[in-house]
XYZ file of C-alpha atoms in Angstrom:
333
model
C 28.678 -94.497 -18.908
C 31.949 -95.826 -17.235
C 32.614 -93.758 -14.064
C 36.149 -95.301 -13.514
C 38.750 -97.439 -14.917
C 40.949 -99.717 -12.579
C 44.397 -101.027 -13.924
C 46.270 -103.481 -12.020
C 49.726 -104.790 -13.205
C 48.874 -103.288 -16.820
C 52.129 -101.530 -18.250
C 52.977 -98.660 -16.402
C 50.089 -98.772 -14.187
C 50.289 -101.151 -11.117
C 47.457 -100.134 -9.322
C 45.357 -96.938 -10.636
C 42.098 -95.885 -10.869
C 41.014 -93.174 -13.370
C 37.950 -91.550 -12.591
C 35.917 -90.638 -15.611
C 32.898 -88.255 -16.669
C 31.150 -87.375 -19.394
C 33.966 -85.330 -20.474
C 37.694 -86.459 -19.417
C 40.548 -84.319 -20.311
C 43.785 -86.249 -19.233
C 46.729 -84.145 -18.670
C 50.472 -85.395 -16.969
C 53.845 -85.667 -18.248
C 55.132 -88.062 -21.024
C 55.188 -91.462 -19.623
C 52.186 -91.065 -16.815
C 49.808 -93.533 -18.714
C 47.627 -91.292 -20.578
C 48.103 -93.342 -23.485
C 47.475 -96.477 -21.598
C 44.176 -95.595 -20.179
C 43.086 -95.180 -23.797
C 44.413 -98.517 -24.566
C 42.469 -99.877 -22.010
C 39.150 -98.419 -23.716
C 40.577 -100.278 -27.129
C 40.685 -103.588 -25.038
C 36.965 -103.105 -23.790
C 35.938 -102.525 -26.982
C 37.640 -105.703 -28.051
C 39.790 -104.449 -30.846
C 42.771 -105.521 -29.488
C 43.978 -108.603 -28.005
C 45.291 -109.138 -24.343
C 49.179 -110.399 -25.070
C 50.084 -111.031 -21.480
C 53.620 -110.467 -22.729
C 53.333 -106.606 -23.789
C 50.649 -105.532 -21.208
C 52.376 -106.991 -17.921
C 54.467 -104.364 -16.177
C 57.847 -104.440 -16.575
C 59.954 -106.077 -13.929
C 56.829 -107.227 -12.054
C 56.598 -110.952 -10.676
C 52.834 -111.084 -10.442
C 51.090 -113.345 -12.980
C 47.858 -111.308 -13.534
C 46.926 -108.209 -15.783
C 43.602 -106.930 -15.037
C 41.528 -104.133 -16.198
C 38.188 -103.214 -14.595
C 35.567 -101.078 -15.935
C 32.966 -99.557 -13.379
C 29.754 -98.496 -14.618
C 26.897 -96.114 -13.652
C 23.509 -95.820 -14.763
C 20.589 -98.199 -15.586
C 23.510 -100.707 -16.193
C 25.609 -100.142 -13.119
C 28.103 -102.729 -12.684
C 31.824 -103.842 -12.908
C 33.032 -105.726 -15.980
C 36.608 -106.865 -15.894
C 38.986 -108.318 -18.026
C 41.793 -110.447 -16.674
C 44.576 -112.298 -17.792
C 46.792 -114.794 -16.151
C 50.398 -115.985 -17.150
C 51.750 -119.057 -16.802
C 51.737 -120.622 -13.212
C 52.399 -124.067 -11.590
C 48.851 -125.113 -11.660
C 47.703 -123.158 -15.235
C 50.086 -123.162 -17.783
C 48.139 -121.070 -20.272
C 47.312 -117.464 -20.785
C 43.679 -116.671 -20.477
C 40.997 -113.819 -20.581
C 37.757 -113.551 -19.075
C 34.667 -111.378 -18.610
C 33.528 -110.885 -15.412
C 29.988 -109.459 -14.511
C 30.803 -108.908 -10.683
C 27.116 -107.252 -10.193
C 23.729 -107.823 -11.411
C 23.456 -105.903 -14.987
C 22.287 -106.445 -18.444
C 25.542 -108.026 -19.478
C 24.212 -108.227 -23.198
C 23.397 -104.699 -23.246
C 26.747 -103.854 -21.907
C 28.781 -105.876 -24.528
C 27.023 -104.026 -27.186
C 28.057 -100.735 -25.623
C 31.468 -101.654 -25.156
C 31.554 -102.803 -28.714
C 30.704 -99.265 -29.791
C 33.864 -97.695 -28.184
C 36.173 -96.109 -30.497
C 39.844 -94.514 -29.877
C 40.833 -92.029 -32.257
C 44.554 -91.568 -33.057
C 43.975 -89.191 -36.272
C 46.863 -89.139 -38.960
C 46.471 -86.629 -41.646
C 48.203 -88.852 -44.228
C 45.389 -91.506 -43.447
C 42.589 -88.778 -43.658
C 43.478 -87.304 -46.731
C 43.509 -90.678 -48.457
C 40.666 -91.633 -51.235
C 37.876 -93.815 -49.303
C 36.317 -97.044 -50.833
C 32.531 -96.600 -50.783
C 30.873 -99.474 -49.113
C 27.253 -100.511 -47.487
C 28.581 -99.728 -43.924
C 30.782 -96.404 -43.654
C 32.604 -95.965 -40.486
C 35.392 -93.575 -39.513
C 38.446 -95.589 -38.701
C 40.721 -94.997 -35.436
C 43.550 -93.163 -37.777
C 40.879 -91.005 -39.650
C 40.838 -93.092 -43.133
C 37.360 -93.242 -44.261
C 36.441 -89.710 -43.945
C 35.718 -89.007 -47.630
C 33.303 -91.585 -47.455
C 31.835 -90.741 -43.926
C 31.424 -87.033 -45.388
C 29.935 -88.613 -48.638
C 27.023 -90.633 -46.445
C 26.531 -87.620 -44.635
C 25.761 -85.561 -47.938
C 23.584 -87.764 -49.343
C 21.615 -89.356 -46.473
C 21.885 -86.659 -43.814
C 21.197 -83.335 -45.481
C 20.617 -81.330 -42.499
C 23.672 -82.313 -40.640
C 25.893 -81.880 -43.686
C 24.470 -78.541 -44.173
C 25.059 -77.664 -40.541
C 28.748 -79.271 -40.684
C 29.261 -77.021 -43.728
C 28.347 -73.912 -41.674
C 30.721 -74.907 -39.108
C 33.561 -75.438 -42.068
C 33.158 -72.006 -43.164
C 33.435 -70.745 -39.292
C 36.278 -72.840 -38.206
C 38.040 -72.470 -41.496
C 37.775 -68.871 -42.771
C 39.105 -69.390 -46.560
C 36.755 -72.349 -47.106
C 33.175 -72.247 -47.339
C 31.978 -75.976 -47.881
C 33.258 -79.574 -48.547
C 33.031 -81.039 -51.992
C 34.022 -84.187 -53.664
C 35.783 -85.968 -56.451
C 35.902 -89.511 -57.716
C 39.473 -90.348 -58.336
C 38.552 -93.945 -59.377
C 35.594 -96.037 -59.745
C 34.260 -96.977 -56.220
C 36.217 -94.306 -54.424
C 35.575 -90.722 -53.178
C 38.082 -88.131 -52.052
C 37.018 -84.750 -50.572
C 37.910 -81.255 -51.262
C 37.414 -77.802 -49.440
C 36.160 -75.018 -51.312
C 38.061 -71.470 -51.385
C 35.331 -69.031 -50.425
C 37.389 -66.452 -52.572
C 37.098 -67.985 -56.081
C 35.720 -71.317 -55.460
C 38.786 -73.189 -56.110
C 38.252 -76.543 -54.723
C 41.535 -77.751 -52.786
C 41.910 -81.653 -52.714
C 42.324 -83.045 -49.383
C 46.130 -83.953 -50.128
C 46.733 -80.369 -50.211
C 45.248 -79.366 -47.182
C 47.272 -78.709 -44.140
C 47.855 -81.589 -41.364
C 46.078 -79.303 -38.585
C 42.843 -78.705 -41.125
C 42.657 -82.459 -41.681
C 42.783 -83.391 -38.187
C 40.276 -80.669 -36.976
C 38.027 -81.831 -40.068
C 38.014 -85.152 -38.917
C 37.161 -84.176 -35.303
C 34.269 -81.886 -36.227
C 33.241 -84.693 -38.700
C 32.929 -86.939 -35.550
C 30.539 -84.480 -33.531
C 27.865 -84.278 -36.634
C 27.487 -88.054 -37.062
C 23.960 -88.941 -36.440
C 24.946 -92.379 -34.496
C 28.448 -91.674 -32.935
C 30.046 -94.400 -30.418
C 29.002 -94.512 -26.941
C 32.415 -93.740 -25.879
C 35.162 -91.901 -27.814
C 38.825 -91.772 -26.920
C 40.838 -89.187 -28.895
C 44.671 -89.103 -28.227
C 45.863 -85.459 -28.611
C 42.723 -83.807 -30.358
C 45.406 -80.426 -30.655
C 47.804 -81.874 -32.875
C 48.709 -79.950 -35.709
C 46.003 -77.340 -34.726
C 46.383 -73.641 -34.454
C 45.671 -72.238 -30.720
C 43.107 -70.546 -32.326
C 41.030 -73.306 -33.190
C 41.095 -74.929 -30.012
C 38.116 -73.383 -28.491
C 36.113 -75.090 -31.445
C 37.941 -78.325 -31.021
C 36.659 -78.133 -27.294
C 32.932 -77.053 -28.452
C 32.789 -80.207 -30.985
C 33.955 -82.657 -28.261
C 31.191 -80.880 -25.886
C 28.469 -81.351 -28.631
C 29.435 -85.297 -28.328
C 29.338 -85.365 -24.666
C 26.406 -82.675 -24.082
C 24.235 -83.330 -27.153
C 21.423 -81.367 -25.291
C 23.196 -78.283 -25.178
C 23.085 -77.993 -28.928
C 19.627 -79.348 -29.445
C 20.508 -82.892 -30.026
C 18.078 -85.733 -29.288
C 20.510 -88.437 -29.521
C 22.307 -90.294 -26.755
C 25.251 -88.690 -25.116
C 28.668 -89.941 -26.025
C 31.314 -90.394 -23.202
C 34.539 -88.447 -24.601
C 38.140 -89.045 -23.095
C 40.688 -87.041 -24.467
C 44.586 -86.752 -23.842
C 46.541 -83.379 -24.243
C 49.782 -81.776 -23.796
C 48.545 -78.496 -24.796
C 48.010 -75.783 -21.948
C 45.996 -73.866 -24.341
C 43.365 -76.736 -24.593
C 43.145 -76.897 -20.664
C 42.689 -73.301 -20.424
C 39.340 -74.047 -22.207
C 38.181 -76.106 -19.210
C 38.902 -73.572 -16.585
C 34.967 -73.232 -15.587
C 34.596 -77.193 -15.621
C 37.708 -78.427 -13.314
C 35.626 -81.529 -12.692
C 36.120 -82.399 -16.489
C 40.060 -82.600 -16.136
C 41.878 -85.393 -14.293
C 45.714 -85.053 -14.038
C 48.308 -87.846 -13.738
C 50.829 -87.802 -11.560
C 54.050 -90.320 -11.716
C 56.210 -90.541 -8.738
C 58.331 -93.597 -7.329
C 55.312 -95.169 -5.834
C 53.577 -95.349 -9.262
C 50.850 -93.198 -10.906
C 47.735 -91.874 -9.584
C 44.985 -89.876 -11.431
C 42.963 -87.163 -9.959
C 40.377 -84.812 -10.908
C 41.194 -81.192 -10.562
C 38.284 -80.375 -9.111
C 38.823 -82.223 -5.966
C 42.384 -80.801 -5.403
C 42.867 -78.773 -2.038
C 41.429 -75.202 -2.534
C 41.012 -75.530 -6.127
C 38.263 -73.146 -6.511
C 40.268 -70.479 -4.390
C 43.501 -71.293 -6.815
C 41.447 -70.812 -9.836
C 39.666 -67.785 -8.750
C 42.749 -65.615 -7.886
C 45.573 -67.139 -10.701
C 46.852 -66.797 -14.297
C 45.321 -69.119 -17.147
C 44.788 -72.657 -16.006
C 47.493 -73.861 -18.535
C 49.889 -71.594 -16.932
C 49.066 -73.161 -13.576
C 49.872 -76.645 -14.917
C 53.011 -75.566 -16.530
C 54.312 -74.074 -13.459
C 53.550 -77.590 -11.597
C 51.342 -76.098 -8.954
C 48.777 -78.568 -10.063
C 51.290 -81.589 -10.390
C 51.271 -83.750 -13.590
C 54.506 -82.585 -14.867
C 57.904 -84.165 -15.397
C 59.901 -85.200 -12.694
C 62.655 -82.696 -11.620
C 66.197 -84.040 -11.663
């Protein structure tokens, strides 16, 4: 598990340490580096190239961009991605992987390669999927139909459990169905509970599509080792947010629902005070991003002074954040 990310001269993060746990909810104003943290996870995965011109802190005269992942558990160690700009003695841009402590580099590389960061796009989620030998959910949500089809054909019990959740989350629907729009393709539908009429994905609301993608992710038999999600509340009604949170907890704490698979580290960003409210009883899962003249800092909610007393005597957590008592709000003029 990644217990901390350390950014140096990385976009807005000049020198910032981000504490992470099994479940981490990142809150803070626009421009405070929340999405940059998820971009760091993408780079560790290796799905994005290190581009010095794009990553270097604007206005900085330094010539090095660095991202370090501090690992805990059996693979404790530090993995660093470093990129140099043009220097007098080194006219090149480079990248290196540094194993600073004794740990199993091959195993770590394998785990990093399994990282996925999702920014779900309803327009991509609803599209028919090509059926392939290897079925994965893309970062924008495309391929969901193929993922659901594979669950229905190879993992019957999981698909049945997923349908039970569909009926509970979306009261007007009772199960997932499929159609074949063209040879080699599948698209999904949701069956109306009242008249059993199947509603094609292209006619479902954006919030329903995003919620269904998150729900499916929670029921994968072999999910990624680490999952980042950009604003999981996007388009979702506030009454569904507790279910969204429960799905993320299913990934992060599988033993709590009787799962025997390895835990998935979850990192999610949000601007929703309603979703934040769901974490009132677990302030150690909340990290607040603050930006001031000195840069950006990230602090666990549980480590703020007198936080237990504040939480015990005050209004909803989302209201506290909105008020500015906890920090992590836009700078005032």
